[in-house]
Structures are given as structure tokens and as C-alpha cells.
Short mmCIF file of C-alpha atoms in Angstrom, two decimals:
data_model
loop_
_atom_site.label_atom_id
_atom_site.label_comp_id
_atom_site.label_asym_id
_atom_site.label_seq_id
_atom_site.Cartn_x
_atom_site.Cartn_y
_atom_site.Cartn_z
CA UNK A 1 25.78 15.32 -1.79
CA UNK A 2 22.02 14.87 -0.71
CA UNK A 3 21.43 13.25 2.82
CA UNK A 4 19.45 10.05 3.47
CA UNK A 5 17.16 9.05 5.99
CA UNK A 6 15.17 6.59 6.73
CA UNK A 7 11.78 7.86 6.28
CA UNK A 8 9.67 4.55 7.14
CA UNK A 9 9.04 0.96 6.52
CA UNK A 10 6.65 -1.06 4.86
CA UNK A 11 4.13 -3.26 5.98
CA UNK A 12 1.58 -5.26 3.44
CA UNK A 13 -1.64 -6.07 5.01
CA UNK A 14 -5.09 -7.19 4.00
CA UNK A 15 -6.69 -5.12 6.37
CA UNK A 16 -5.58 -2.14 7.57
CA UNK A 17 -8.01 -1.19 10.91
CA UNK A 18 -6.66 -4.90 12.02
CA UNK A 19 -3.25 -3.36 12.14
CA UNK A 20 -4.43 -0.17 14.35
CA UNK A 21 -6.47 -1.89 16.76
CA UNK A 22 -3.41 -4.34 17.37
CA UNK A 23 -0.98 -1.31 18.05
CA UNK A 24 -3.66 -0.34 20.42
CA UNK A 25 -3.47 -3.23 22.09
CA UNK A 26 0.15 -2.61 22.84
CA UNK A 27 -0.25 1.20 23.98
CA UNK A 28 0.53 2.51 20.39
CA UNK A 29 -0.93 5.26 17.77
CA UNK A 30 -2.35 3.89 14.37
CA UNK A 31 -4.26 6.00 12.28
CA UNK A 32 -6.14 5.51 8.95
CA UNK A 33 -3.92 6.89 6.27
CA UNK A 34 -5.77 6.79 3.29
CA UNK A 35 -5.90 5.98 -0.87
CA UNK A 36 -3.53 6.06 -3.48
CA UNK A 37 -5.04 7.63 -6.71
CA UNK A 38 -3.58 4.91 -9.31
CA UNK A 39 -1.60 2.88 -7.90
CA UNK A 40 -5.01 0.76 -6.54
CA UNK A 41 -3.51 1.15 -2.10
CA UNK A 42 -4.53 2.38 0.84
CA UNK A 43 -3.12 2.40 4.27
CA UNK A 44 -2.70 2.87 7.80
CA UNK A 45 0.35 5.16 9.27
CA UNK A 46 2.27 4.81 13.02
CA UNK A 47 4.04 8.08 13.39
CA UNK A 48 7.72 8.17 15.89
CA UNK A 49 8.15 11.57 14.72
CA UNK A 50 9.53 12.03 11.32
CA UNK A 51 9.95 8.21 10.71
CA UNK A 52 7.33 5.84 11.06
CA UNK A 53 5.51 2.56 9.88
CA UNK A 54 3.44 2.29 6.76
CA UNK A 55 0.63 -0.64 6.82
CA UNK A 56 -0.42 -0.81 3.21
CA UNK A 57 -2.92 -2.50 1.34
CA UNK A 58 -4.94 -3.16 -1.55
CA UNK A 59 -7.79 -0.68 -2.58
CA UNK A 60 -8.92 -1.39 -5.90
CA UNK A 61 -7.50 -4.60 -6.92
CA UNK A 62 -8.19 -3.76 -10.77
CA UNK A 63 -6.05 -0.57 -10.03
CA UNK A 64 -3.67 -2.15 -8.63
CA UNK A 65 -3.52 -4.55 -11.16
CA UNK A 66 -2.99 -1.77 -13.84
CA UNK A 67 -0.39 -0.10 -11.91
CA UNK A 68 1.80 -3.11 -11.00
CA UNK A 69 3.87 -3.29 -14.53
CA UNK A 70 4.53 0.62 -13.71
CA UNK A 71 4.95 0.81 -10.06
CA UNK A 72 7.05 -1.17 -7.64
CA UNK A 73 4.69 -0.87 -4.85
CA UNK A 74 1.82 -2.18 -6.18
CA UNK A 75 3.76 -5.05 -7.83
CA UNK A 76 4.88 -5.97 -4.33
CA UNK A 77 1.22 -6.00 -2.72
CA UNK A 78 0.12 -7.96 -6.03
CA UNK A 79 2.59 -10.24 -5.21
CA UNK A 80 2.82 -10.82 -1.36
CA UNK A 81 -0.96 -10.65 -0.41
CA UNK A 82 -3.07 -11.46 0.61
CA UNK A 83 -1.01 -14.89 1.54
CA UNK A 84 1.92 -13.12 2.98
CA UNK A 85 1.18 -10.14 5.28
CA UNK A 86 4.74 -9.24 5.38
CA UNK A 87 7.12 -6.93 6.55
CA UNK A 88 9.15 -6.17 3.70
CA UNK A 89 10.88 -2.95 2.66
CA UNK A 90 12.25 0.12 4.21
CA UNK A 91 11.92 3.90 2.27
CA UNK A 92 14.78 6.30 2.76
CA UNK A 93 14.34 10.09 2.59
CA UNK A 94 16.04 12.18 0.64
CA UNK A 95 16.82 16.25 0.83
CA UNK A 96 17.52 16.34 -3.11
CA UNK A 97 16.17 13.80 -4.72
CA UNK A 98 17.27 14.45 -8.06
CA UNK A 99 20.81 14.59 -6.90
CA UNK A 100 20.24 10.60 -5.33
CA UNK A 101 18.56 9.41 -8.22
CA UNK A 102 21.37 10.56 -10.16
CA UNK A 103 23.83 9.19 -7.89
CA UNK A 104 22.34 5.20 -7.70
CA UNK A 105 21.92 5.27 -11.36
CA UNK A 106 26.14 6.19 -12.03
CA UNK A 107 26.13 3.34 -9.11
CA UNK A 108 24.38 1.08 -11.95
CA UNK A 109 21.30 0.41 -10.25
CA UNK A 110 18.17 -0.01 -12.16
CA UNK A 111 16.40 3.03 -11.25
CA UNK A 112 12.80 4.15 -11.81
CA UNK A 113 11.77 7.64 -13.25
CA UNK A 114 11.38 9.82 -10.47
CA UNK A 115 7.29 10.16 -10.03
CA UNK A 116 4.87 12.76 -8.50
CA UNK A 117 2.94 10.85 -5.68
CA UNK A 118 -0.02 11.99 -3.93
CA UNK A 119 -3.08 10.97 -1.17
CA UNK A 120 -6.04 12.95 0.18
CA UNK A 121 -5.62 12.42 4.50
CA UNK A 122 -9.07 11.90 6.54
CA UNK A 123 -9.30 15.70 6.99
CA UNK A 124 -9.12 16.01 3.18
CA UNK A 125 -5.69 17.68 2.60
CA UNK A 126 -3.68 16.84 -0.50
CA UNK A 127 -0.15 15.37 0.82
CA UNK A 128 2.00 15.36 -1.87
CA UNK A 129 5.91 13.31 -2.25
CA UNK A 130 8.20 12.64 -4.98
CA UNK A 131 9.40 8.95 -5.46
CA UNK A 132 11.36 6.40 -7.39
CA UNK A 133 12.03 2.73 -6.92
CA UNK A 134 15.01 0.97 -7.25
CA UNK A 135 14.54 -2.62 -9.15
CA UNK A 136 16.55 -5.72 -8.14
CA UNK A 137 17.90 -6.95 -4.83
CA UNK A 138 20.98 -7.49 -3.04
CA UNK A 139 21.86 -11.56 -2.34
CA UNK A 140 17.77 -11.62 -2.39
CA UNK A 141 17.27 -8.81 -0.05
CA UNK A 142 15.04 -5.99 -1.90
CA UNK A 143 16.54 -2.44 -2.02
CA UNK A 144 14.97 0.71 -0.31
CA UNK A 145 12.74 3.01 -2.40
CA UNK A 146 13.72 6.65 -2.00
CA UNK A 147 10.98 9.83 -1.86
CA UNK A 148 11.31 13.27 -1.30
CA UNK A 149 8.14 15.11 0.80
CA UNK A 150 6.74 18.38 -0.74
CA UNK A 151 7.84 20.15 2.70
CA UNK A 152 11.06 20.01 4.40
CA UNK A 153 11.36 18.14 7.62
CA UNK A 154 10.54 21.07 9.84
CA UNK A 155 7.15 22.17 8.60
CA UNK A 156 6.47 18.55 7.92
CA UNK A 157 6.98 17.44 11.60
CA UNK A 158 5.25 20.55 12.63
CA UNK A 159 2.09 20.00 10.55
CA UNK A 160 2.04 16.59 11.76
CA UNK A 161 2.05 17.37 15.30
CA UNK A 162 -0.83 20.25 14.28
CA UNK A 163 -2.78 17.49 12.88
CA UNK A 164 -2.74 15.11 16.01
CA UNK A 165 -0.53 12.67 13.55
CA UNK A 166 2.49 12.61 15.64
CA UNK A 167 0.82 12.67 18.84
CA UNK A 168 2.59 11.41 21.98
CA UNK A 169 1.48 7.23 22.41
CA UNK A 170 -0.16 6.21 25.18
CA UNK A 171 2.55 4.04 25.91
CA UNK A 172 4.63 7.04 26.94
CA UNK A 173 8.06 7.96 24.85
CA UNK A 174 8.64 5.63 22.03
CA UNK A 175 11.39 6.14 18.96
CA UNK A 176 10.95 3.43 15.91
CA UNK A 177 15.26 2.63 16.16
CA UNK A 178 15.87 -0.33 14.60
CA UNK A 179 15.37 -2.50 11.42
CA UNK A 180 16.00 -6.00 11.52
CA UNK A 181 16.41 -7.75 8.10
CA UNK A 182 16.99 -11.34 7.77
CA UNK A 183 19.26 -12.08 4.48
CA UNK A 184 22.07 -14.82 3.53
CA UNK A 185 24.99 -13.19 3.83
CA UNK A 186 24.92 -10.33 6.09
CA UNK A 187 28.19 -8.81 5.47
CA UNK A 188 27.93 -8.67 1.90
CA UNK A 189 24.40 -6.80 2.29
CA UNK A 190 26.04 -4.81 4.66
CA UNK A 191 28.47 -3.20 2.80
CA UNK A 192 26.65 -2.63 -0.51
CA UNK A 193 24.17 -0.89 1.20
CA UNK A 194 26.66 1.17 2.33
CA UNK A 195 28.21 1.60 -0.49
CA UNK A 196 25.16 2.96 -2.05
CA UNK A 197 23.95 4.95 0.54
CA UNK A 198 26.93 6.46 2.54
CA UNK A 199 25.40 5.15 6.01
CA UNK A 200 28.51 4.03 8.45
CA UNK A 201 29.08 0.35 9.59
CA UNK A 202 28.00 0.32 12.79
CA UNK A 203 31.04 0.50 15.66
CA UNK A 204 29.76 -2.64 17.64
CA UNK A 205 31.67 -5.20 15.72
CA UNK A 206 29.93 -8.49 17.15
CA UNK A 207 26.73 -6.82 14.40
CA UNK A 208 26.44 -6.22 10.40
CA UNK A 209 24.79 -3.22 10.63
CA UNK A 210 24.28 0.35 9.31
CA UNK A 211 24.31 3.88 11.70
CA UNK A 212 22.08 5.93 10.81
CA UNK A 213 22.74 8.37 13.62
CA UNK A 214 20.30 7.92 16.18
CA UNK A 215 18.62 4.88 14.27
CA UNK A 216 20.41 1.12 12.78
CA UNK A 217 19.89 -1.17 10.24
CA UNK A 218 20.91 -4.81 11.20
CA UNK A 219 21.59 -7.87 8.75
CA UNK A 220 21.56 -10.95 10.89
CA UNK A 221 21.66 -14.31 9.25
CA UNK A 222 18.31 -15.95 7.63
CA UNK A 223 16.51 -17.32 4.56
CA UNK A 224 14.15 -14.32 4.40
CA UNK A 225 15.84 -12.11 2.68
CA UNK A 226 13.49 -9.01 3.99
CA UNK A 227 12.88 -6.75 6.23
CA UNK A 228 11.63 -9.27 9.31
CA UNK A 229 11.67 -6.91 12.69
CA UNK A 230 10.87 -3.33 14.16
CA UNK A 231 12.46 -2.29 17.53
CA UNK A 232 10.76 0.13 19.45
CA UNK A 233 12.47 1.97 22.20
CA UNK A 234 10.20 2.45 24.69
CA UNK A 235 10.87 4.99 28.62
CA UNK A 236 8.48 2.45 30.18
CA UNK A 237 10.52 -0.22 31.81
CA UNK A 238 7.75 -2.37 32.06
CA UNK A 239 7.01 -2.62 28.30
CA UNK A 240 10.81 -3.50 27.09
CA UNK A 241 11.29 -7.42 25.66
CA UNK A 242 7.80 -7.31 24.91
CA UNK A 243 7.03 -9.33 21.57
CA UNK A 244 3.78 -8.88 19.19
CA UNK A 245 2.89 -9.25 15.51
CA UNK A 246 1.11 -8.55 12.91
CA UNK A 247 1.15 -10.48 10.00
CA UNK A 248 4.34 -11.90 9.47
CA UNK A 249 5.70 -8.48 10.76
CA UNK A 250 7.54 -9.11 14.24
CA UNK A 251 7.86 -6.31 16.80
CA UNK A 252 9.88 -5.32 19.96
CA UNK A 253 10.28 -3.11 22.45
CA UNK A 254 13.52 -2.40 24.04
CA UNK A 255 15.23 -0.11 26.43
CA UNK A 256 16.13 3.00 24.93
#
């Protein structure tokens, strides 16, 4: 069977330098991403290693425009901004990503074709990914989209170290550990998302949750339905219960 991840999580913003100058604020890398030939984004990227926060947001508004009856993506950021700067969904990472699209679709979900994706990065190198969305929602709460990167996790966590991407924070060691998504009925999100995705309920039995090794996902209960919190673990005593937003995005750190 292929292996899942999570590989990042979504933010939809108007403007993307607001996002990195507010994670400077709070000790933290943001970097300028960049466009999305076709699909009418851009974005802003937070690297914790190999997983790591996505701040997207519209380019080309007749691109994206185009692209929303095709592509999930740009259908959400047609949809949520630039009203609703919100946190919303996570991507998972797969090792074989024919094998998982072949696997949710038995599972009846309504999957998209698997797609090519690429972006040029500010030093002009072509990163490339291969993607597909999953339609629908769970008691309200959207599903994950799943992509496969055109390198394996080694050489991709090596080139982005090379590149200054995953460079250490200034805010000392910090992992990107938790998801917090508030949705009606927690338990029932709980364990279809387990069902589809093999993750383990989490041992702590006073949380709905997911374990994801050295990462969770947590369904507490609220009228969201989305992806509402990021917890950051963070070595610096000093910096753990602090709070700070951006958009409608909430984020913590806590003691790792």
C-alpha cells in the first residue's frame, strides 16, 4: 500500500507578503513562493522541514476564473476570498500516487484525474508535483487533496535546505505538529478519515484525533467545518501559548 503524509496546509490570502511579514513578527521563515501557470495562484511557503504552510492567493483572477470548473484549488480561492482569508484544507503526500488514487476511488470517493502541476521558484527552477483532488466533504468538513513531488523526500528535503528554503527560524527549533479542525461531529470525521487514509486514532482518549507519527490531526467540536488552527512546537520556552493570526487562520505555539 502507498504511505501518506501530511505534506502541508492551506491558507487563502489576498496578499501574500502580509502573511510573511506577520510570521516575521513572530520569529518565523516566510518566503515568496511563486505562480501557478493556469490555475490563475500564487503564494507564499513556511517550511518545518518536509511539511509546511502554503499561503495562497489569487494571481490572475481571469485565470483563475477559467480554471475553477477544472481545478479544486482555484474553485476554493474563487470562493473564499477575498471575504474569507481562511484556513481551510490540509494536502497529504503520497509515495505512489497512482496506487492512492486508485485506492479512494474503490473507497467511492469522487476523485479527480490525477494532474501534472508545476511553478517556476524566485531562483527560476521548474518544481514540478503530481496532484488530484478529492470532491465532497465529510459532515461539512472538506477532504485533503493528495500530490506526489517529482523527487522523493530525501533529495527534496536536501534541495530545500541547499536553497535556504528550509532554513533554521529565527525563533530557534520549530516542528508544524498539529492540525486543528473545527467540524460537527468529531467522531464521525474522525473515523472516516481514518478509514480512508489508514492514519491511527490517536491513544489519548479524552481527543478525536488522527496519529500521524510524530504529527496529529484533531476534530474538536464547532460550526466551521475546516481546518481552523496550526500548532507550532517551539524549544523556546518563552514563545509557547503564544496566539497570532492571520486571516481567519489561528496559530499556536506549544511545548514540544
Amino acid at each position: 500500500m502507498a504511505t501518506l503524509k501530511w505534506d502541508h496546509a492551506v491558507q487563502f490570502v489576498n496578499h501574500p507578503e502580509e502573511a510573511i511579514q506577520i510570521f516575521a513578527a513572530q520569529q518565523l521563515n516566510a518566503i515568496p513562493g511563486g505562480r501557478h501557470p493556469g490555475w490563475g495562484t500564487r503564494n507564499a511557503l513556511s517550511y518545518f522541514g518536509l511539511t509546511y504552510i502554503e499561503f495562497l492567493a489569487i494571481a490572475d483572477q481571469a485565470e483563475l476564473e477559467t480554471a475553477a470548473h477544472r481545478f479544486l484549488l482555484s474553485r476554493d480561492a474563487a470562493q473564499l476570498l477575498p471575504e474569507n482569508q481562511a484556513l481551510y484544507r490540509v494536502a497529504l503526500r503520497s509515495d505512489d500516487i497512482v496506487q492512492t488514487h486508485e485506492d479512494l476511488h474503490r473507497k467511492g470517493l469522487q476523485v479527480s484525474a490525477i494532474a501534472d502541476g508545476q511553478r517556476n521558484d524566485p531562483q527560476g527552477n521548474v518544481i514540478s508535483w503530481r496532484i488530484f483532488t478529492i470532491d465532497g466533504d465529510v459532515n461539512g468538513l472538506p477532504y485533503p487533496f493528495v500530490l506526489q513531488w517529482g523527487e522523493d523526500d530525501d533529495a527534496r528535503l536536501a534541495r530545500l535546505r541547499a536553497q535556504g528554503l528550509d532554513s533554521p527560524h529565527p525563533a530557534g527549533e520549530v516542528a508544524l505538529t498539529r492540525a486543528v479542525f473545527d467540524v460537527q461531529d468529531p467522531q464521525a470525521v474522525r473515523a472516516h478519515w481514518q478509514a480512508l487514509f489508514g492514519f491511527a486514532p490517536l491513544a489519548d482518549a479524552t481527543q478525536e484525533g488522527l496519529d500521524l507519527g510524530d504529527q496529529q490531526f484533531i476534530f474538536r467540536p464547532g460550526a466551521d467545518n475546516r481546518l481552523v488552527e496550526l500548532v507550532l512546537t517551539a524549544g523556546e520556552p518563552a514563545l509557547h501559548g503564544k496566539r497570532w493570526s492571520v486571516g481567519h487562520g489561528e496559530y499556536v505555539f506549544a511545548q514540544g
